[in-house]
GROMACS .gro file of C-alpha atoms in nm:
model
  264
    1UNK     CA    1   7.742   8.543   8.664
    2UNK     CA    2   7.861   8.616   8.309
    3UNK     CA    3   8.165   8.496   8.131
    4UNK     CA    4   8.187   8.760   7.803
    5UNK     CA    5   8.511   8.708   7.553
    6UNK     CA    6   8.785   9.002   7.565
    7UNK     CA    7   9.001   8.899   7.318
    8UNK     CA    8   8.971   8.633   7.030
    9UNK     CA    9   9.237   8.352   6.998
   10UNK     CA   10   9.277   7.959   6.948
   11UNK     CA   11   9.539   7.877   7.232
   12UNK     CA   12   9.492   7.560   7.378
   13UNK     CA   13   9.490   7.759   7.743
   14UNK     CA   14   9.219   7.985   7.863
   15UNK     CA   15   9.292   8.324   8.047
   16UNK     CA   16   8.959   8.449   8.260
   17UNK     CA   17   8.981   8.779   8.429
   18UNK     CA   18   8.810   8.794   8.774
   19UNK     CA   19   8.582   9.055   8.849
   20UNK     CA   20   8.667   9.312   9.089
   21UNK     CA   21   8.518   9.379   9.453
   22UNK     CA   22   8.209   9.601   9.260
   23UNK     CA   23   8.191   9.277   9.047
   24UNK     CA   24   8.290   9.448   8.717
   25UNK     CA   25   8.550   9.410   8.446
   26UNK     CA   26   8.566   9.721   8.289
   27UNK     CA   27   8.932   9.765   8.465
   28UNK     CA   28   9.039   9.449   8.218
   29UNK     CA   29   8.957   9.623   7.824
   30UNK     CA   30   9.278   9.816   7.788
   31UNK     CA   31   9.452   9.536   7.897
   32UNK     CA   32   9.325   9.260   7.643
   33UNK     CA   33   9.313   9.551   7.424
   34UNK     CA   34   9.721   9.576   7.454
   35UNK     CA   35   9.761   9.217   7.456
   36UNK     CA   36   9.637   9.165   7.119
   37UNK     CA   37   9.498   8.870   6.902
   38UNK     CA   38   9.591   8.539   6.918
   39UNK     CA   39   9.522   8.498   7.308
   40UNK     CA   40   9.190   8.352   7.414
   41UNK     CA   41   9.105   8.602   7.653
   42UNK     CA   42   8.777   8.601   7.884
   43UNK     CA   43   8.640   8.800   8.156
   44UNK     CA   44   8.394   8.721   8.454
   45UNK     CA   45   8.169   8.907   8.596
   46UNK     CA   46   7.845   8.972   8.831
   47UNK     CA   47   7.625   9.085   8.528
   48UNK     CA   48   7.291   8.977   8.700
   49UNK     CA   49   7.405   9.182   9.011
   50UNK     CA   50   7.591   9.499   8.905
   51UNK     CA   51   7.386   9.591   8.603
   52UNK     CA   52   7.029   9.485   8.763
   53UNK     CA   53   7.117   9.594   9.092
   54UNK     CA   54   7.024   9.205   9.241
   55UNK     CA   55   7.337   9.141   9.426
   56UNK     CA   56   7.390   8.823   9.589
   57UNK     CA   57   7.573   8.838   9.951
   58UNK     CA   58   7.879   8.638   9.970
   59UNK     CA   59   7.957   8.594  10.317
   60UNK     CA   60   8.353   8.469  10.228
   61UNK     CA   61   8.592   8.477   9.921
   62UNK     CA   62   8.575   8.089   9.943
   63UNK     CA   63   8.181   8.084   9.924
   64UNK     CA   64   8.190   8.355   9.597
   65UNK     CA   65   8.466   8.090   9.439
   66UNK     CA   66   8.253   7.806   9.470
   67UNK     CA   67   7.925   7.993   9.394
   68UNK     CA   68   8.129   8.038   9.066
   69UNK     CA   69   8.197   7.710   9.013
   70UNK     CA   70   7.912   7.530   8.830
   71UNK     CA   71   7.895   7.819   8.525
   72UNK     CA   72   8.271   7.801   8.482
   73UNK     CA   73   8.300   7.457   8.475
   74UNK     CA   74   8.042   7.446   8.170
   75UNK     CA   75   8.171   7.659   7.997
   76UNK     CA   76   8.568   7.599   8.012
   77UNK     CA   77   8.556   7.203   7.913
   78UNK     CA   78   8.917   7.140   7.876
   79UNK     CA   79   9.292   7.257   7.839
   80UNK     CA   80   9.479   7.453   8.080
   81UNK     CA   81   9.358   7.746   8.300
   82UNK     CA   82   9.519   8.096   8.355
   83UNK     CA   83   9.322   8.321   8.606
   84UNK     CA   84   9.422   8.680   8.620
   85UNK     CA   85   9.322   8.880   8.909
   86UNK     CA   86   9.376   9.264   8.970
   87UNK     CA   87   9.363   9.401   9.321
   88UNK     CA   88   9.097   9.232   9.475
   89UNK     CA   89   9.038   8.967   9.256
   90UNK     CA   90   9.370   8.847   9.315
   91UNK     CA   91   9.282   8.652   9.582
   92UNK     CA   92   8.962   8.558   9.414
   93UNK     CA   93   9.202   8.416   9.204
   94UNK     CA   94   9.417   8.210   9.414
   95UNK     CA   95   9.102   8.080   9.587
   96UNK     CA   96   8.937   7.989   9.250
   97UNK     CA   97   9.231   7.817   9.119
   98UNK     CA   98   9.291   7.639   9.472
   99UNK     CA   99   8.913   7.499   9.398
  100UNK     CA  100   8.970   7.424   9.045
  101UNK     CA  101   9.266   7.197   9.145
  102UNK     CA  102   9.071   6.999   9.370
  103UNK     CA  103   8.866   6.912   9.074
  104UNK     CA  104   9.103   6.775   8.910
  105UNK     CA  105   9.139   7.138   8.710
  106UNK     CA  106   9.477   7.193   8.511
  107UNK     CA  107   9.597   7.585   8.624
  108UNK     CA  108   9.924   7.592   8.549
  109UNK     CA  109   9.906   8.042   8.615
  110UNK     CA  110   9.785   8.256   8.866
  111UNK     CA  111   9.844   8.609   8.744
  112UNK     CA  112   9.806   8.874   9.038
  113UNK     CA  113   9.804   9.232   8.933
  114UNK     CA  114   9.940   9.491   9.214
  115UNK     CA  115   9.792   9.296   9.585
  116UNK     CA  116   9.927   9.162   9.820
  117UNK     CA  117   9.782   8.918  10.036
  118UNK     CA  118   9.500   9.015  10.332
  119UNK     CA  119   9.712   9.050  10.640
  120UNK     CA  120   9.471   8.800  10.787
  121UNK     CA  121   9.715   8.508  10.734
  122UNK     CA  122  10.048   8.620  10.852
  123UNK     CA  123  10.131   8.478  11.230
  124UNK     CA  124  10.143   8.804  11.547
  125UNK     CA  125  10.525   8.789  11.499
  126UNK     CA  126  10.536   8.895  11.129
  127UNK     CA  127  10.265   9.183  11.150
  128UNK     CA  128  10.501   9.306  11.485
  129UNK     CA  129  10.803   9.339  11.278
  130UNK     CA  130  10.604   9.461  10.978
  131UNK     CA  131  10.465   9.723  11.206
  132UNK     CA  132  10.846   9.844  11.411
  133UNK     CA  133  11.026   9.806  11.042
  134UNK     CA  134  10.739  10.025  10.783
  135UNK     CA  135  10.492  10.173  10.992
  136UNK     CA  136  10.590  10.312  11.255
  137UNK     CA  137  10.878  10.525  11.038
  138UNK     CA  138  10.612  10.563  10.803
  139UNK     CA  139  10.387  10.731  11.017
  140UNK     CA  140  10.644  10.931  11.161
  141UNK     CA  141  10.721  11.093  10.845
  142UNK     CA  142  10.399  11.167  10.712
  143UNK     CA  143  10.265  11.333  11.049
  144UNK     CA  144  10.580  11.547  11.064
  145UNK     CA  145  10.581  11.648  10.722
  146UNK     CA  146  10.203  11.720  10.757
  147UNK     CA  147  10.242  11.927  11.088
  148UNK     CA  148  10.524  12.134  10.889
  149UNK     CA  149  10.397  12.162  10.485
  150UNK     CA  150  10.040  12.268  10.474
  151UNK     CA  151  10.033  12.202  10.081
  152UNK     CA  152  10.124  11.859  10.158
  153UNK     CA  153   9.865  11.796  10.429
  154UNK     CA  154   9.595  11.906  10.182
  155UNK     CA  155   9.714  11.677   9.901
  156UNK     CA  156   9.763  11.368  10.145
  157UNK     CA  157   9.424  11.446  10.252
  158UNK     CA  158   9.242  11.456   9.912
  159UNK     CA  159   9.456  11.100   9.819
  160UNK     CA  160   9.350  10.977  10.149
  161UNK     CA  161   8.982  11.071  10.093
  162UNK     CA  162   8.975  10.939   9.705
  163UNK     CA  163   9.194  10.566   9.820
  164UNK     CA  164   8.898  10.521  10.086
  165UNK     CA  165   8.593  10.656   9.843
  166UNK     CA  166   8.683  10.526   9.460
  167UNK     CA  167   8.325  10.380   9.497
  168UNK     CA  168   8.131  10.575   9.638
  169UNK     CA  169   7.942  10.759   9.305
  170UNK     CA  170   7.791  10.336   9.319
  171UNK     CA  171   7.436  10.366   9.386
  172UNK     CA  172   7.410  10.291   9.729
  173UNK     CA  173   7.311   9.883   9.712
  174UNK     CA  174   7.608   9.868   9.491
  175UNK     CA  175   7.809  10.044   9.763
  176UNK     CA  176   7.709   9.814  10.032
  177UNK     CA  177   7.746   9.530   9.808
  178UNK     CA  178   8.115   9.646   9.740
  179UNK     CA  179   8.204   9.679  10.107
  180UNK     CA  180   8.101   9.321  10.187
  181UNK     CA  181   8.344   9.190   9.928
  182UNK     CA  182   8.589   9.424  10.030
  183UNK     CA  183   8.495   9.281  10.430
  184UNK     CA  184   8.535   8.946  10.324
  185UNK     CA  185   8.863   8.998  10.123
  186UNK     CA  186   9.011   9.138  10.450
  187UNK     CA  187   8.906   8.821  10.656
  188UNK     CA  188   9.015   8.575  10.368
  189UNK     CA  189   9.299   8.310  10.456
  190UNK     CA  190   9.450   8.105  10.161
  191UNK     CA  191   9.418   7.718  10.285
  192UNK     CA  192   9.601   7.474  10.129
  193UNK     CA  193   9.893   7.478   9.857
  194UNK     CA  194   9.893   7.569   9.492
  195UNK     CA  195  10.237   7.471   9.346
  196UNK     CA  196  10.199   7.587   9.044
  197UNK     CA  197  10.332   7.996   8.896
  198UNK     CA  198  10.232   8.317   8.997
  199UNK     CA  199  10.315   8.588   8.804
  200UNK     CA  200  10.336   8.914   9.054
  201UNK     CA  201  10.276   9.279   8.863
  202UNK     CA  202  10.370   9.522   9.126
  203UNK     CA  203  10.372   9.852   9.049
  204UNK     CA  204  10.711  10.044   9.106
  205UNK     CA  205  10.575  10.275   9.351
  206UNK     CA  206  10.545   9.971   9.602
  207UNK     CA  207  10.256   9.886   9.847
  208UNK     CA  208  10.103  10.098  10.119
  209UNK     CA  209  10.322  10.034  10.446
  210UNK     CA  210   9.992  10.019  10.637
  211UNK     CA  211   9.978   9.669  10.471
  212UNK     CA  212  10.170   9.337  10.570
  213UNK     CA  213  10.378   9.238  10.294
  214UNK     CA  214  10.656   9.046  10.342
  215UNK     CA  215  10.939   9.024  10.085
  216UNK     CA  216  10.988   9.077   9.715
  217UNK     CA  217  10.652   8.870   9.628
  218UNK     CA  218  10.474   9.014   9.920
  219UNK     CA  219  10.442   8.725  10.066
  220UNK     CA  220  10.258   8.494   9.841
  221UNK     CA  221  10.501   8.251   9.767
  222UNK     CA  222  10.510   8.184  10.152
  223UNK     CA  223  10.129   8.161  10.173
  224UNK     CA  224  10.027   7.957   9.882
  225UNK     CA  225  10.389   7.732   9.821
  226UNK     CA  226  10.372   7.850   9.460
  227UNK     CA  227  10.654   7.964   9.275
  228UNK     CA  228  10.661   8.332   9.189
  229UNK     CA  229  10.794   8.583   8.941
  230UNK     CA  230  10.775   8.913   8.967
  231UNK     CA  231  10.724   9.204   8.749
  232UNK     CA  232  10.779   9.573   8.834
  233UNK     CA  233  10.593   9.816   8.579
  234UNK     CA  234  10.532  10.179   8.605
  235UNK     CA  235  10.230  10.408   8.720
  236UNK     CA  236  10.031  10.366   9.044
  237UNK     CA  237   9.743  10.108   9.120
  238UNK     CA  238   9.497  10.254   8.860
  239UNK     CA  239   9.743  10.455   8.579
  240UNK     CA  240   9.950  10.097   8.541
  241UNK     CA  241   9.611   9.961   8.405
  242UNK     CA  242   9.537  10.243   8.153
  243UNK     CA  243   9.708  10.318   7.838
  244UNK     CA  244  10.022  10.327   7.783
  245UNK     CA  245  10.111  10.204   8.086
  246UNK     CA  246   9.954   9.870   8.073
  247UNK     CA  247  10.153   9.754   7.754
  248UNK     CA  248  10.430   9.684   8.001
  249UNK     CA  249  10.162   9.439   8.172
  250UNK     CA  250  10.080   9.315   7.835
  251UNK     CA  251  10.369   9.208   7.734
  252UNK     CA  252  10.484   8.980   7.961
  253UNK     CA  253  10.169   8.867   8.015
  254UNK     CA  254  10.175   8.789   7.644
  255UNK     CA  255  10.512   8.576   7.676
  256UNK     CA  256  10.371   8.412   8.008
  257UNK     CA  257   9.998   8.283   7.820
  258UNK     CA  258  10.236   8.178   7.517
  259UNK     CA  259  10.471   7.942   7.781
  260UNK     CA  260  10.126   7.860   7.979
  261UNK     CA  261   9.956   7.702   7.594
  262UNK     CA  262  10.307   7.509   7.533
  263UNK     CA  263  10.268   7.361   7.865
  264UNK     CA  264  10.630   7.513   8.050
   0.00000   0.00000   0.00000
């Protein structure tokens, strides 16, 4: 593991971006970019793993938190804690700061950019009603409207094909390391309570209906006990990350670090 600084600052609260299910950053750098100065801004990743191909099997998202735990803990000594996750390193997040709480850890933010929570946790009855309510409608549509517009079948295909690939030009350990993470994401449950805030960045095109989500939040308020604001921004799960469409991101995350370092 390697803890590298993104953006320079002397706030009394830390922000540490969690690396992604290939174990990178890289997704992060606009994003601190946009922020700005004046933010003490940090990001984690797998540097032993992704960039000399050693990757270490994590068998859950709880075991890769607490395999994180010793570095992290020497290097952040005191003040608060703000962990900001994006996709799957939003429940990375969640878990971490869960973890970090039991230590006695002040985290006053979880920041979760565009995911919901692994559909793993929500009871028979919910993922029934998710599925007669989105799904089923859903599915309806598309196969209709793919049975009647051929130009539409071949662009759902391609997005189809490039949603379930966007990893696979990985060299091939780094693929297989990927789906694990990706495998243990799906099988995660959230145990326990964090009270604390999460701020929720969804982007304004919504989440797949193939997903459970539940409610405004998605559901995380429900799972975790925390309190939750939400954000809508613009673009899709990738653009809303890249310039310009992650100053929207950056600027409430800018307001939110400034509350976190005067302890609201």
């Amino acid at each position: 593991m390697d803890i590298v600084r993104l953006q320079d600052g002397d706030s009394r609260a830390s922000a540490y971006c969690l690396p992604t299910a290939t174990g990178a950053i890289d997704i992060y750098f606009e994003l601190a970019k946009a922020i700005g100065p004046g933010h003490l801004i940090y990001g984690i990743q797998f540097a032993d793993r992704v960039q000399t191909g050693k990757f270490k099997e994590f068998s859950s998202l709880q075991e890769m938190a607490t395999a994180m735990l010793p570095e992290f803990l020497a290097h952040h000594r005191d003040g608060p804690i703000c962990l900001i996750g994006y996709s799957f390193a939003a429940s990375l997040a969640i878990e971490l700061a869960r973890q970090l709480i039991g230590l006695g850890k002040s985290v006053p933010l979880v920041v979760i950019i565009d995911r919901e929570p692994p559909s793993a946790p929500f009871t028979p009855f919910v993922r029934v009603k998710h599925f007669i309510k989105y799904v089923f409608p859903w599915v309806i549509k598309v196969a209709t409207r793919a049975v009647t517009d051929t130009h539409y079948r071949f662009l759902y295909y391609n997005k189809m094909v490039h949603r379930t690939s966007w990893y696979k030009d990985l060299p091939q350990d780094h693929q297989d390391y990927t789906k694990r993470n990706l495998a243990a994401l799906r099988n995660y449950r959230f145990e326990g309570v964090y009270r604390n805030k999460i701020l929720l960045f969804r982007s304004d095109h919504g989440a797949h209906p193939l997903r459970c989500i539940q409610g405004k939040d998605y559901g995380w308020g429900h799972i975790t006990g925390a309190s939750v604001d939400v954000v809508n921004v613009p673009g899709w799960h990738f653009s809303m990350m890249q310039s310009p469409k992650v100053v929207h991101i950056a600027n409430a995350l800018r307001l939110a670090l400034s509350d976190c370092q005067l302890g609201r």
